Coordinates of C-alpha atoms in Angstrom, one line a residue:
Chain A
X19 CA 0.0 0.0 0.0
X20 CA 1.4 3.4 -0.9
X21 CA 2.0 5.5 2.1
X22 CA 0.5 9.0 2.3
X23 CA 2.7 12.0 2.7
X24 CA 2.1 14.3 5.6
X25 CA 3.9 17.6 6.1
X26 CA 3.9 19.0 9.7
X27 CA 4.7 22.7 9.9
X28 CA 5.2 23.9 13.5
X29 CA 7.9 26.1 15.1
X30 CA 8.1 23.7 18.0
X31 CA 10.6 20.9 17.2
X32 CA 9.3 18.8 20.0
X33 CA 5.8 18.9 18.5
X34 CA 6.9 18.0 15.0
X35 CA 9.1 15.2 16.3
X36 CA 6.4 13.6 18.4
X37 CA 3.8 13.9 15.7
X38 CA 6.2 12.4 13.1
X39 CA 7.1 9.5 15.4
X40 CA 3.5 8.7 16.2
X41 CA 2.2 9.0 12.7
X42 CA 5.1 7.1 11.1
X43 CA 4.7 4.3 13.6
X44 CA 1.3 3.5 12.1
X45 CA 3.1 2.5 9.0
X46 CA 0.6 4.4 6.8
X47 CA 2.3 7.8 6.6
X48 CA 5.6 9.3 5.5
X49 CA 6.1 12.4 7.5
X50 CA 8.3 15.5 7.0
X51 CA 8.7 18.1 9.7
X52 CA 9.3 21.8 9.0
X53 CA 10.0 24.2 11.9
X54 CA 10.6 27.4 9.9
X55 CA 7.4 28.8 8.4
X56 CA 9.3 30.9 5.9
X57 CA 10.8 27.6 4.5
X58 CA 7.4 25.8 4.4
X59 CA 6.6 26.6 0.8
X60 CA 10.0 25.3 -0.4
X61 CA 9.7 22.1 1.7
X62 CA 6.1 21.5 0.5
X63 CA 7.2 21.9 -3.2
X64 CA 10.0 19.3 -2.7
X65 CA 7.9 16.9 -0.6
X66 CA 4.6 17.1 -2.4
X67 CA 2.5 16.1 0.6
X68 CA -1.0 14.7 0.5
X69 CA -1.9 16.5 3.8
X70 CA -0.4 19.4 5.7
X71 CA -0.7 20.0 9.4
X72 CA -0.1 23.7 9.9
X73 CA 0.4 25.6 13.2
X74 CA -1.4 29.0 13.3
X75 CA 1.0 31.0 15.5
X76 CA 4.5 30.9 14.3
X77 CA 7.2 33.6 14.7
X78 CA 8.5 34.2 11.1
X79 CA 5.2 33.9 9.3
X80 CA 1.8 32.9 10.7
X81 CA -0.2 29.9 9.6
X82 CA -2.7 32.0 7.6
X83 CA 0.1 33.6 5.5
X84 CA 1.8 30.2 4.9
X85 CA -1.6 28.7 3.8
X86 CA -2.1 31.6 1.4
X87 CA 1.2 30.9 -0.2
X88 CA 0.5 27.2 -0.4
X89 CA -2.8 27.8 -2.1
X90 CA -1.3 30.2 -4.5
X91 CA 1.0 27.5 -5.8
X92 CA -0.6 25.5 -8.6
X93 CA 1.0 22.2 -7.5
X94 CA 0.0 22.6 -3.9
X95 CA -3.4 24.3 -4.0
X96 CA -5.4 21.1 -3.8
X97 CA -3.5 19.8 -0.8
X98 CA -5.8 19.8 2.3
X99 CA -4.6 21.8 5.2
X100 CA -5.4 21.1 8.9
X101 CA -4.7 24.1 11.1
X102 CA -3.3 23.3 14.6
X103 CA -4.2 26.1 17.1
X104 CA -3.6 26.7 20.8
X105 CA -6.0 29.5 21.2
X106 CA -9.3 27.8 20.7
X107 CA -10.6 25.1 23.0
X108 CA -11.5 21.6 22.3
X109 CA -15.1 22.5 23.3
X110 CA -15.0 25.0 20.4
X111 CA -13.7 22.7 17.8
X112 CA -15.0 19.4 19.0
X113 CA -12.9 16.2 19.1
X114 CA -12.8 15.9 15.3
X115 CA -11.9 19.5 14.6
X116 CA -14.0 22.3 13.3
X117 CA -14.6 23.9 10.0
X118 CA -14.2 27.6 10.3
X119 CA -14.4 29.7 7.2
X120 CA -13.9 26.7 5.0
X121 CA -10.7 25.6 6.9
X122 CA -10.3 22.7 9.3
X123 CA -9.0 23.6 12.8
X124 CA -7.9 21.2 15.5
X125 CA -7.3 22.4 19.1
X126 CA -4.0 21.7 20.7
X127 CA -3.1 19.4 22.4
X128 CA -4.2 16.7 20.0
X129 CA -5.6 13.5 21.4
X130 CA -4.5 10.8 19.1
X131 CA -6.0 8.1 21.3
X132 CA -9.4 9.5 20.8
Chain B
X20 CA -47.0 78.0 58.7
X21 CA -43.9 75.8 58.7
X22 CA -45.0 72.9 60.8
X23 CA -41.7 71.5 62.0
X24 CA -38.5 72.6 63.3
X25 CA -35.7 71.7 60.9
X26 CA -32.1 72.7 60.6
X27 CA -30.4 70.5 58.2
X28 CA -27.8 72.9 56.7
X29 CA -24.3 72.2 57.8
X30 CA -22.0 74.7 56.4
X31 CA -18.9 72.6 57.1
X32 CA -20.1 69.5 55.3
X33 CA -22.6 70.8 52.7
X34 CA -20.0 70.3 49.9
X35 CA -19.7 66.7 50.7
X36 CA -22.6 64.7 49.2
X37 CA -22.7 61.9 51.7
X38 CA -21.8 64.0 54.7
X39 CA -25.0 66.1 54.6
X40 CA -27.1 63.1 55.3
X41 CA -24.8 62.0 58.0
X42 CA -25.1 65.1 60.1
X43 CA -26.9 64.6 63.4
X44 CA -30.6 65.4 63.2
X45 CA -31.6 68.1 65.7
X46 CA -34.7 67.3 67.9
X47 CA -37.9 68.0 66.1
X48 CA -40.5 70.3 67.7
X49 CA -43.9 71.1 66.2
X50 CA -44.9 74.7 65.2
X51 CA -47.5 74.7 67.9
X52 CA -44.9 73.8 70.6
X53 CA -42.6 76.5 69.4
X54 CA -45.4 79.1 69.4
X55 CA -46.5 78.1 72.9
X56 CA -42.9 78.4 74.1
X57 CA -42.6 81.8 72.5
X58 CA -45.9 82.9 74.2
X59 CA -44.6 81.8 77.6
X60 CA -41.4 83.8 77.0
X61 CA -43.6 86.8 76.1
X62 CA -45.5 86.4 79.4
X63 CA -42.3 86.2 81.4
X64 CA -40.9 89.4 79.7
X65 CA -44.3 91.1 80.3
X66 CA -44.1 90.3 83.9
X67 CA -40.5 91.6 84.2
X68 CA -41.7 94.7 82.2
X69 CA -44.4 95.2 84.8
X70 CA -42.1 94.7 87.9
X71 CA -39.3 96.8 86.4
X72 CA -41.4 99.8 86.4
X73 CA -40.3 102.5 84.1
X74 CA -37.4 100.5 82.6
X75 CA -38.4 99.7 79.0
X76 CA -37.9 96.0 78.0
X77 CA -39.6 96.3 74.6
X78 CA -36.5 95.1 72.8
X79 CA -36.6 91.8 74.6
X80 CA -39.9 90.9 72.9
X81 CA -37.9 90.5 69.7
X82 CA -36.5 87.2 71.0
X83 CA -39.8 85.3 71.1
X84 CA -40.9 87.0 67.9
X85 CA -37.7 85.9 66.1
X86 CA -38.0 82.4 67.6
X87 CA -41.6 81.9 66.5
X88 CA -41.0 83.4 63.1
X89 CA -37.8 81.4 62.4
X90 CA -39.0 78.0 63.6
X91 CA -42.8 78.1 63.4
X92 CA -43.4 80.4 60.4
X93 CA -44.7 83.9 59.6
X94 CA -48.3 83.5 60.9
X95 CA -46.9 82.3 64.2
X96 CA -44.4 85.2 64.2
X97 CA -47.2 87.7 63.7
X98 CA -49.2 86.1 66.5
X99 CA -46.3 86.5 68.9
X100 CA -45.6 90.0 67.6
X101 CA -49.2 91.1 68.4
X102 CA -49.0 89.2 71.7
X103 CA -45.7 91.0 72.6
X104 CA -47.3 94.3 71.9
X105 CA -50.3 93.3 74.0
X106 CA -48.0 92.2 76.8
X107 CA -46.1 95.5 76.7
X108 CA -49.4 97.4 76.7
X109 CA -50.7 95.3 79.6
X110 CA -47.7 96.2 81.7
X111 CA -48.0 99.9 80.7
X112 CA -51.7 100.0 81.5
X113 CA -51.2 98.1 84.8
X114 CA -48.6 100.7 85.9
X115 CA -51.1 103.5 85.2
X116 CA -48.5 105.8 83.7
X117 CA -49.6 109.3 83.1
X118 CA -49.6 110.2 79.4
X119 CA -50.2 113.3 77.5
X120 CA -52.9 111.5 75.6
X121 CA -55.1 108.7 76.9
X122 CA -54.6 106.7 73.7
X123 CA -50.8 107.1 73.8
X124 CA -50.2 103.6 75.3
X125 CA -52.4 102.0 72.6
X126 CA -50.7 104.0 69.8
X127 CA -47.2 103.0 71.2
X128 CA -48.3 99.3 71.4
X129 CA -49.5 99.5 67.8
X130 CA -46.2 100.9 66.7
X131 CA -44.4 98.2 68.6
X132 CA -46.5 95.6 66.9
X133 CA -45.7 97.1 63.5
X134 CA -42.0 97.1 64.3
X135 CA -42.1 93.5 65.4
X136 CA -44.1 92.8 62.3
X137 CA -41.4 94.3 60.1
X138 CA -38.9 92.0 61.9
X139 CA -41.3 89.0 61.3
X140 CA -41.5 89.9 57.6
X141 CA -37.7 90.3 57.3
X142 CA -37.0 87.1 59.1
X143 CA -39.6 85.1 57.1
X144 CA -38.1 86.4 53.9
X145 CA -34.7 85.3 55.1
X146 CA -36.1 81.9 56.2
X147 CA -37.7 81.5 52.8
X148 CA -34.4 82.3 51.1
X149 CA -32.6 79.8 53.4
X150 CA -35.2 77.1 52.7
X151 CA -34.7 77.7 48.9
X152 CA -31.0 77.5 49.4
X153 CA -31.3 74.3 51.4
X154 CA -33.6 72.8 48.8
X155 CA -31.1 73.7 46.0
X156 CA -28.2 72.2 48.1
X157 CA -30.3 69.0 48.6
X158 CA -31.1 68.8 44.9
X159 CA -27.5 69.3 44.0
X160 CA -26.4 66.8 46.6
X161 CA -28.9 64.3 45.3
X162 CA -27.7 65.0 41.7
X163 CA -24.1 64.7 42.8
X164 CA -24.8 61.4 44.6
X165 CA -26.6 60.1 41.5
X166 CA -23.7 61.2 39.3
X167 CA -21.2 59.6 41.6
X168 CA -23.2 56.3 41.7
X169 CA -23.4 56.3 37.9
X170 CA -19.7 57.0 37.7
X171 CA -18.9 54.3 40.1
X172 CA -21.1 51.9 38.1
X173 CA -19.4 52.9 34.9
X174 CA -16.0 52.4 36.5
X175 CA -17.0 49.0 37.8
X176 CA -18.1 48.0 34.3
X177 CA -14.9 49.4 32.9
X178 CA -12.8 47.5 35.5
X179 CA -14.8 44.4 34.7
X180 CA -14.4 44.8 30.9
X181 CA -10.7 45.7 31.4
X182 CA -10.3 42.7 33.7
X183 CA -11.8 40.4 31.1
X184 CA -9.7 41.9 28.3
X185 CA -6.6 41.5 30.4
X186 CA -7.6 37.9 31.3
X187 CA -8.4 37.4 27.6
X188 CA -4.9 38.6 26.5
X189 CA -3.3 36.7 29.4
X190 CA -5.3 33.5 28.6
X191 CA -4.4 33.6 24.9
X192 CA -0.7 34.1 25.8
X193 CA -0.7 31.4 28.4
X194 CA -2.7 29.1 26.1
X195 CA -0.1 29.3 23.4
X196 CA 2.8 28.9 25.7
X197 CA 1.3 26.1 27.7
X198 CA -0.7 24.1 25.1
X199 CA 2.4 23.6 22.9
X200 CA 4.4 21.8 25.6
X201 CA 1.1 20.0 26.6
X202 CA 0.9 18.7 23.0
X203 CA 4.4 17.4 23.2
X204 CA 3.7 15.6 26.4
X205 CA 0.4 14.2 25.1
X206 CA 2.1 13.0 21.9
X207 CA 5.0 11.5 23.9
X208 CA 2.4 9.7 26.1
X209 CA 0.8 8.3 22.9
X210 CA 4.3 7.1 21.8
X211 CA 5.1 5.6 25.2
X212 CA 1.7 3.8 25.2
X213 CA 2.8 2.0 22.1
X214 CA 6.4 1.1 23.0
X215 CA 6.1 0.4 26.8
X216 CA 5.5 -3.3 27.0
X217 CA 2.3 -4.4 28.9
X218 CA 4.5 -6.5 31.2
X219 CA 6.0 -3.3 32.7
X220 CA 4.0 -3.0 35.9
X221 CA 3.9 0.7 36.4
X222 CA 4.1 1.8 32.7
X223 CA 0.4 1.9 31.9
X224 CA -0.5 3.7 35.1
X225 CA 2.2 6.3 34.6
X226 CA 1.1 6.9 31.0
X227 CA -2.4 7.3 32.2
X228 CA -1.2 9.8 34.9
X229 CA 0.6 11.7 32.2
X230 CA -2.6 11.9 30.0
X231 CA -4.7 13.0 33.0
X232 CA -2.2 15.7 33.9
X233 CA -2.3 17.0 30.3
X234 CA -6.1 17.0 30.4
X235 CA -6.2 18.8 33.7
X236 CA -3.8 21.5 32.6
X237 CA -5.7 21.8 29.3
X238 CA -9.0 22.2 31.1
X239 CA -7.5 25.1 33.2
X240 CA -6.4 26.9 30.0
X241 CA -9.6 26.2 28.2
X242 CA -11.7 27.5 31.0
X243 CA -9.6 30.7 31.2
X244 CA -10.1 31.2 27.4
X245 CA -13.8 30.4 27.7
X246 CA -14.2 32.8 30.7
X247 CA -12.5 35.6 28.9
X248 CA -14.5 35.2 25.6
X249 CA -17.6 33.2 26.0
X250 CA -18.3 33.9 22.3
X251 CA -21.4 33.4 20.2
X252 CA -23.5 30.2 20.3
X253 CA -23.9 27.8 17.5
X254 CA -27.5 26.7 18.3
X255 CA -28.9 23.5 16.9
X256 CA -31.8 21.3 18.1
X257 CA -30.2 18.9 20.5
X258 CA -31.3 16.1 22.8
X259 CA -30.2 17.3 26.3
X260 CA -29.9 13.8 27.6
X261 CA -27.3 12.9 24.8
X262 CA -25.3 16.0 25.8
X263 CA -25.5 15.0 29.4
X264 CA -24.4 11.5 28.6
X265 CA -21.3 12.8 26.7
X266 CA -20.4 15.0 29.7
X267 CA -20.7 12.0 32.0
X268 CA -18.6 10.0 29.6
X269 CA -15.8 12.6 29.8
X270 CA -15.9 12.4 33.6
X271 CA -16.0 8.6 33.7
X272 CA -12.6 8.3 35.3
X273 CA -13.5 10.7 38.2
X274 CA -16.8 9.0 38.7
X275 CA -15.3 5.5 38.8
X276 CA -12.4 6.6 41.0
X277 CA -14.9 7.8 43.7
X278 CA -17.3 4.8 43.2
X279 CA -20.2 7.2 42.7
X280 CA -23.7 6.0 41.9
X281 CA -25.2 7.9 39.0
X282 CA -29.0 8.0 39.0
X283 CA -30.8 9.3 35.9
X284 CA -34.3 10.6 36.4
X285 CA -35.0 11.6 32.8
X286 CA -38.2 13.0 31.6
X287 CA -40.0 11.5 28.6
X288 CA -39.8 12.2 25.7
X289 CA -36.2 13.4 25.7
X290 CA -36.1 17.2 25.8
X291 CA -35.1 18.7 22.4
X292 CA -33.6 22.1 23.1
X293 CA -32.0 24.8 21.0
X294 CA -28.4 24.4 22.3
X295 CA -24.8 24.9 21.5
X296 CA -23.9 21.3 21.9
X297 CA -20.2 21.8 22.8
X298 CA -20.8 24.7 25.2
X299 CA -23.7 23.0 27.0
X300 CA -21.4 19.9 27.3
X301 CA -18.9 22.2 29.0
X302 CA -21.5 23.5 31.4
X303 CA -22.5 20.0 32.4
X304 CA -18.8 18.9 32.7
X305 CA -18.1 21.9 35.0
X306 CA -21.2 21.5 37.1
X307 CA -20.8 17.7 37.4
X308 CA -17.1 18.0 38.2
X309 CA -18.0 20.4 41.0
X310 CA -20.6 17.9 42.3
X311 CA -18.2 15.0 42.0
X312 CA -15.5 16.9 43.9
X313 CA -18.0 17.8 46.7
X314 CA -19.3 14.3 47.1
X315 CA -17.5 11.8 49.3
X316 CA -16.5 8.3 48.0
X317 CA -19.5 6.0 47.4
X318 CA -21.9 9.0 47.2
X319 CA -24.7 9.5 44.7
X320 CA -25.3 12.0 41.9
X321 CA -28.9 12.4 40.6
X322 CA -29.5 13.9 37.2
X323 CA -33.1 15.0 36.8
X324 CA -34.8 16.6 33.8
X325 CA -38.3 18.1 33.5
X326 CA -40.2 20.0 30.8
X327 CA -43.4 21.9 31.5
X328 CA -45.1 25.0 30.0
X329 CA -42.6 27.3 31.6
X330 CA -39.7 25.6 30.1
X331 CA -36.9 23.1 30.7
X332 CA -35.3 22.3 34.0
X333 CA -32.3 20.1 34.8
X334 CA -31.2 19.4 38.3
X335 CA -28.0 17.8 39.5
X336 CA -28.1 16.7 43.1
X337 CA -25.1 15.5 45.0
X338 CA -24.7 14.0 48.5
X339 CA -21.8 16.2 49.5
X340 CA -21.5 18.8 52.3
X341 CA -23.8 21.3 50.6
X342 CA -23.3 25.0 50.3
X343 CA -22.6 27.1 53.4
X344 CA -24.5 30.4 53.8
X345 CA -21.2 32.3 53.8
X346 CA -20.3 30.9 50.4
X347 CA -23.7 31.1 48.8
X348 CA -23.3 34.6 47.4
X349 CA -19.8 34.0 46.0
X350 CA -20.3 30.7 44.3
X351 CA -20.3 32.1 40.8
X352 CA -17.6 34.7 41.3
X353 CA -14.5 34.1 39.2
X354 CA -11.6 32.7 41.1
X355 CA -13.7 31.8 44.2
X356 CA -13.2 28.3 45.4
X357 CA -13.5 26.2 48.5
X358 CA -11.4 23.4 47.0
X359 CA -7.8 22.7 47.9
X360 CA -5.1 24.1 45.6
X361 CA -4.8 22.1 42.3
X362 CA -8.4 20.8 42.3
X363 CA -10.0 23.5 40.2
X364 CA -9.5 26.5 38.0
X365 CA -11.9 28.6 40.2
X366 CA -13.6 29.5 36.9
X367 CA -15.7 26.4 36.2
X368 CA -19.0 27.7 37.7
X369 CA -18.5 31.2 36.4
X370 CA -18.0 29.9 32.9
X371 CA -21.0 27.5 33.2
X372 CA -23.3 30.3 34.3
X373 CA -22.1 32.6 31.5
X374 CA -22.9 29.9 28.9
X375 CA -26.3 29.1 30.4
X376 CA -27.1 32.8 30.4
X377 CA -26.1 33.0 26.7
X378 CA -28.7 30.3 26.2
X379 CA -31.2 32.6 27.9
X380 CA -31.4 30.5 31.0
X381 CA -30.2 30.6 34.6
X382 CA -27.9 28.4 36.7
X383 CA -28.4 28.2 40.5
X384 CA -26.5 26.3 43.1
X385 CA -28.1 25.8 46.6
X386 CA -28.6 23.2 49.2
X387 CA -31.1 20.4 48.4
X388 CA -34.5 21.1 49.9
X389 CA -34.2 18.2 52.3
X390 CA -30.5 18.9 53.1
X391 CA -27.7 16.4 52.7
X392 CA -26.0 17.9 49.7
X393 CA -26.3 20.6 47.0
X394 CA -28.5 21.0 44.0
X395 CA -27.4 22.7 40.7
X396 CA -30.4 23.8 38.7
X397 CA -30.3 24.8 35.1
X398 CA -33.5 26.5 33.8
X399 CA -34.2 27.5 30.2
X400 CA -37.6 29.2 29.8
X401 CA -39.7 28.2 26.8
X402 CA -39.7 31.8 25.7
X403 CA -36.0 31.5 25.0
X404 CA -36.3 28.3 23.0
X405 CA -37.4 29.9 19.7
X406 CA -37.4 26.8 17.5
X407 CA -39.6 24.7 19.8

């Protein structure tokens, strides 16, 4: 079975590392981590992911700006993006995330067990 | 005639709105009493006038005239003025003074009465002016007090809004700084759950402890965020019993740990309400968690729902210590708690009440009617359930 590619963009290396380890252990995903939002577009072009996890609050460039650049790229505009955010609550997004303005949001911390 | 003796002007404190009302009230005498007292004084002066012979005491009559005019009014003043002139005349006639003209004493008495009358008129004009002044001072005092109360209320609202904005900024900052490490810990716990062999005796328990610690810290942050910005509701027709079951599911661990007996006294059919599912779930989690923490091991929680013409009511009874009278008024105040440190965010009930109010309802917490625990009551009137 062909593994799906997931790109995790978050400025916290500990988050990208633990997500990568957990997702790759399932055997279903190949995961690339990117901790610098200003390099996200280049990494995405090289990696050609099937799904992107994107942190909202990052120092160099916020998640919204990164998403805009990804969607402006003709090779990446169809790649689904799931935003990870620390400033909404799980009650607001629900366990499976929330669709806000056409975008999917998941509240941190993620609960992979659920 | 002014009917009462009043003297409320206090020149040292009249500029202080609250001080005016605080000045000691002088004893109150009726106008009749003042007039009677003035008449007695007139009689005493008349007697002295008679016994003193040729010494004129006419000026002393001004004292009772002024007393009656000032404290009992113009009519009373005129009465005492005429009485004084009569008193003076009586003394004069009784002494049988020889006059150039037989009517001279009566003419002099009339002149005295007119002089006293002028004093009465002047004093009543002055009294009227003072009363007007007092009235204006009182009006301005009341106006100042009202303005101050409005200012204080506005300041309290400003402080409240400012406090909430500060908490909002703080909560967003803390949320970002705390939830990221929490996410790392949660993910690491997920990883450990996969790699720690089941034969490791304490492994599973420690991983569970890790996850619970993450959940607790996450709840604290989430409640802070929720308190600072309760936000708009996303209302949908929902079965309240389903929402309550989900809340109970989230608290399964706490319920099991304390061996609590959960009794469901549900109404039939299940109440379909216009609710924000996630927010009402949070209300129930907060209220239930409060009840769980207040209930001793082996206790009982009763969840009761009722629907009638007035609306929907849900009650959550516990078998804990109940609510003390001293704590009753503060239960929903942010950061108020009776729990030991580490057992609550001190915001749970405040957030719950905010959310219930957003639904157009009320949340109350009081002792159960028969005692032996507390009862949380959520009421949502039919009038606020527009889709039903």
